[in-house]
Amino acid sequence: MNIQENVSLKPYNTFGLEATARYFVEVSTVDELKNALQNPAFHAVEKLFLGGGSNLLLTKNYEGLVVKIALKGKEKIFEDENHVLIQAGAGEIWHQFVMFCVENHYAGIENLSLIPGTVGAAPMQNIGAYGVEIKDIFHELQALNLETLEIETFTLADCQFGYRESVFKHTLKGKYVIVSVTFRLHKVPTFKTAYGDIQKTLAEMNVTELSIKAISDAVIAIRKSKLPDPAEIGNSGSFFKNPEISLTQYKTLIESFPTLPSYPINETTVKVPAGWLIEQAGWKGFRDGQIGVHAKQALVLVNYGGGNGNEIKKLAEKVQQSVLDKFGIKLSPEVNYI
Ligand code: EPU
C-alpha cells in the first residue's frame, strides 16, 4: 500500500475543484483499509473517506489523510423465485452497478440510472431519483467500525433512512466506513413511472412495452437533458435539498406565487422544489467568471473549469439569502463542505 503526499484531488471530485491532500491512499480491500488505519504514523491524523467525490465541495487543501475507497466486486449471495440479493463492493461505480442489474434483469434500481458516485456512498444520503430511493431496494450493508476495526452489519432499520439522510450523517457520523452494500432486487419488475417526466420520455421514445431497460434509458435521457455531465462541466448534482415547509407557510406562499409546485409529505408538511425557488429568485443561468448556476436546472451549481470551492460556497450563500428574502425559506446544502 502506497501512501502518497501532496496529491491533487481534482480527479477525485466531480466539481473538478483543485485542492491537494497532504496524504492520500487508495484501498482495494478491507485489509488494506485496516492497514492504512492501523499505521501508527497516521493515528492522530484527520481522515477523509472518499467515494466518487460527487457530493463534495472542496474549499481548501486537506491537511489530513484522504482514503479513496476502491473496494470492488459484485456477487449474487441469495436467490429465490422472486428476488436476488446482490452484494457490491463500496468502490463500485454506482451507474456501472445499475447497468449490471439492468443487463441481468434485476429490477428496482433502474430509476437510479446515471447517478454519479459509488455504491458505498449511496446509502450515506439515501440517494434518490424519479420516485425511487436506495432504501426501497436496500437489504443490508457492512461497515468498518473505525474505533474497533471490526466489520458490523447494518439492516434497513439500523440505517434510519430519510430524505437524503441516514444514521451515518447524524449519530454515527465519522464513526464507520461502508465497505459493501447488499441490494434486494426483484426478478418480477414493478415499474415506477409516476414521475411525470418518465412517462413523457417513454412516449417520446415510442416505448409501447415497459421494460427495465426502457425505464433506465428514459431516466438516462432525462438526466442528460437537464443535468450537466461532470466530465464536461464540474458539478455535484443537486446542490441543495428540496426544503420541507409547513402547510400553513405553503398556503400563504401560494397566494403570492400561485404556480409554486409542491409534493405532500404528511398532513402538516409539504416539500417544494428548490430548483423552482432558485429560478424564481433569478439565478437560473447566472454566471460569474468560471462558476455559475446551470441554465437547465437551477438546483445545480457549476464549475466551468478553473473555478474554486470558495467562490462556489459564496455563490451558494447568495442563492440561499435571496431565496430566504423572497420566500422566507431556508435552503440546506446537500453537498458536504470540506
Ligand atoms: N424546477 C424549476 N426550475 C429549475 C429546476 C426545477 O422550476 O431550474 C421545477 C421543475 O419544473 C419541477 C420541479 O422543480 O416542477 C422538480 O424538478 P426536477 O424534476 O428537475 O427535480 P428536483 O426536485 O430539482 C430532485 C432530486 C434530484 C433527482 C430529481 C429527479 C433533490 C435535492 N434532487 O431534483 O437528485 O434527480 O429530483 O427525481 O432531491 C441529486 O440529488 O443530486 C439529484 C440530481
Short mmCIF file of N, CA, C and O in Angstrom, two decimals, residues 1 3 25 27 29-49 65-67 69 144-150 174-177 179:
data_model
loop_
_atom_site.label_atom_id
_atom_site.label_comp_id
_atom_site.label_asym_id
_atom_site.label_seq_id
_atom_site.Cartn_x
_atom_site.Cartn_y
_atom_site.Cartn_z
N MET A 1 0.85 -1.20 0.00
CA MET A 1 0.00 0.00 0.00
C MET A 1 0.88 1.24 0.00
O MET A 1 1.83 1.34 0.76
N ILE A 3 1.22 5.14 0.48
CA ILE A 3 0.64 6.42 0.94
C ILE A 3 1.42 7.55 0.27
O ILE A 3 2.64 7.68 0.45
N VAL A 25 -4.23 7.78 0.03
CA VAL A 25 -4.05 6.34 -0.21
C VAL A 25 -5.33 5.78 -0.82
O VAL A 25 -6.43 6.21 -0.49
N VAL A 27 -7.46 2.31 -1.29
CA VAL A 27 -7.54 0.96 -0.73
C VAL A 27 -8.52 0.10 -1.52
O VAL A 27 -9.62 0.52 -1.84
N THR A 29 -9.02 -3.38 -0.64
CA THR A 29 -9.55 -4.48 0.18
C THR A 29 -9.78 -3.95 1.59
O THR A 29 -9.21 -2.92 1.98
N VAL A 30 -10.55 -4.73 2.37
CA VAL A 30 -10.79 -4.34 3.76
C VAL A 30 -9.45 -4.37 4.52
O VAL A 30 -9.19 -3.50 5.35
N ASP A 31 -8.59 -5.35 4.19
CA ASP A 31 -7.30 -5.41 4.89
C ASP A 31 -6.45 -4.17 4.61
O ASP A 31 -5.81 -3.63 5.51
N GLU A 32 -6.46 -3.74 3.36
CA GLU A 32 -5.70 -2.50 3.05
C GLU A 32 -6.27 -1.31 3.81
O GLU A 32 -5.52 -0.46 4.30
N LEU A 33 -7.58 -1.27 3.91
CA LEU A 33 -8.22 -0.18 4.65
C LEU A 33 -7.79 -0.22 6.12
O LEU A 33 -7.38 0.79 6.71
N LYS A 34 -7.82 -1.44 6.69
CA LYS A 34 -7.41 -1.58 8.10
C LYS A 34 -5.94 -1.20 8.27
O LYS A 34 -5.59 -0.51 9.23
N ASN A 35 -5.10 -1.65 7.34
CA ASN A 35 -3.66 -1.33 7.43
C ASN A 35 -3.43 0.18 7.45
O ASN A 35 -2.63 0.69 8.22
N ALA A 36 -4.16 0.86 6.56
CA ALA A 36 -4.00 2.32 6.50
C ALA A 36 -4.38 2.94 7.83
O ALA A 36 -3.71 3.86 8.33
N LEU A 37 -5.45 2.42 8.44
CA LEU A 37 -5.93 3.00 9.69
C LEU A 37 -5.04 2.62 10.87
O LEU A 37 -4.95 3.35 11.85
N GLN A 38 -4.38 1.45 10.76
CA GLN A 38 -3.53 0.99 11.87
C GLN A 38 -2.13 1.58 11.80
O GLN A 38 -1.37 1.48 12.76
N ASN A 39 -1.79 2.17 10.67
CA ASN A 39 -0.45 2.74 10.50
C ASN A 39 -0.22 3.79 11.60
O ASN A 39 -0.91 4.82 11.64
N PRO A 40 0.75 3.56 12.50
CA PRO A 40 0.92 4.46 13.66
C PRO A 40 1.20 5.90 13.24
O PRO A 40 0.80 6.84 13.94
N ALA A 41 1.82 6.07 12.07
CA ALA A 41 2.14 7.44 11.63
C ALA A 41 0.88 8.27 11.38
O ALA A 41 0.93 9.50 11.38
N PHE A 42 -0.27 7.58 11.17
CA PHE A 42 -1.49 8.30 10.81
C PHE A 42 -2.59 8.25 11.87
O PHE A 42 -3.68 8.72 11.64
N HIS A 43 -2.24 7.69 13.04
CA HIS A 43 -3.25 7.56 14.10
C HIS A 43 -3.92 8.88 14.42
O HIS A 43 -5.14 8.98 14.50
N ALA A 44 -3.09 9.89 14.59
CA ALA A 44 -3.63 11.17 15.07
C ALA A 44 -4.05 12.08 13.91
O ALA A 44 -4.51 13.20 14.14
N VAL A 45 -3.86 11.58 12.68
CA VAL A 45 -4.12 12.43 11.51
C VAL A 45 -5.61 12.35 11.12
O VAL A 45 -6.19 11.26 11.09
N GLU A 46 -6.20 13.51 10.84
CA GLU A 46 -7.60 13.55 10.41
C GLU A 46 -7.78 12.80 9.09
O GLU A 46 -6.87 12.83 8.25
N LYS A 47 -8.92 12.14 8.93
CA LYS A 47 -9.10 11.34 7.71
C LYS A 47 -10.39 11.70 6.98
O LYS A 47 -11.40 12.03 7.60
N LEU A 48 -10.30 11.61 5.66
CA LEU A 48 -11.48 11.83 4.81
C LEU A 48 -11.63 10.61 3.91
O LEU A 48 -10.71 10.27 3.17
N PHE A 49 -12.78 9.96 4.00
CA PHE A 49 -13.03 8.77 3.17
C PHE A 49 -13.80 9.21 1.94
O PHE A 49 -14.84 9.86 2.05
N LEU A 65 -5.34 12.74 5.91
CA LEU A 65 -5.18 11.59 5.02
C LEU A 65 -6.49 11.34 4.27
O LEU A 65 -7.53 11.10 4.91
N VAL A 66 -6.44 11.41 2.96
CA VAL A 66 -7.61 11.06 2.15
C VAL A 66 -7.52 9.58 1.81
O VAL A 66 -6.50 9.12 1.28
N VAL A 67 -8.57 8.84 2.14
CA VAL A 67 -8.61 7.40 1.85
C VAL A 67 -9.64 7.18 0.75
O VAL A 67 -10.84 7.36 0.97
N ILE A 69 -11.82 4.97 -1.36
CA ILE A 69 -12.37 3.62 -1.20
C ILE A 69 -12.57 2.99 -2.58
O ILE A 69 -13.41 3.45 -3.36
N LEU A 144 -17.02 -0.75 8.42
CA LEU A 144 -15.91 -0.93 9.35
C LEU A 144 -16.06 0.09 10.48
O LEU A 144 -16.15 1.30 10.22
N ASN A 145 -16.06 -0.43 11.70
CA ASN A 145 -16.11 0.45 12.87
C ASN A 145 -14.71 1.04 13.04
O ASN A 145 -13.73 0.32 13.21
N LEU A 146 -14.61 2.36 12.97
CA LEU A 146 -13.28 2.99 12.96
C LEU A 146 -12.59 2.92 14.31
O LEU A 146 -11.38 3.10 14.40
N GLU A 147 -13.34 2.62 15.35
CA GLU A 147 -12.72 2.51 16.68
C GLU A 147 -12.20 1.09 16.92
O GLU A 147 -11.06 0.89 17.30
N THR A 148 -13.06 0.09 16.63
CA THR A 148 -12.69 -1.31 16.93
C THR A 148 -12.03 -2.00 15.74
O THR A 148 -11.44 -3.06 15.89
N LEU A 149 -12.16 -1.43 14.56
CA LEU A 149 -11.73 -2.02 13.28
C LEU A 149 -12.41 -3.37 13.03
O LEU A 149 -11.88 -4.24 12.35
N GLU A 150 -13.62 -3.54 13.56
CA GLU A 150 -14.44 -4.72 13.28
C GLU A 150 -15.47 -4.35 12.22
O GLU A 150 -15.93 -3.20 12.16
N GLY A 174 -18.81 9.94 10.97
CA GLY A 174 -17.37 9.81 11.22
C GLY A 174 -16.97 8.56 11.98
O GLY A 174 -15.80 8.37 12.30
N LYS A 175 -17.93 7.68 12.25
CA LYS A 175 -17.60 6.50 13.08
C LYS A 175 -17.43 5.21 12.27
O LYS A 175 -16.87 4.24 12.78
N TYR A 176 -17.94 5.19 11.05
CA TYR A 176 -17.90 3.96 10.24
C TYR A 176 -17.50 4.28 8.80
O TYR A 176 -17.77 5.39 8.33
N VAL A 177 -16.91 3.28 8.13
CA VAL A 177 -16.73 3.37 6.68
C VAL A 177 -17.48 2.21 6.05
O VAL A 177 -17.27 1.04 6.43
N VAL A 179 -18.21 -0.63 3.60
CA VAL A 179 -17.32 -1.42 2.72
C VAL A 179 -18.09 -2.22 1.67
O VAL A 179 -17.53 -2.56 0.62
#
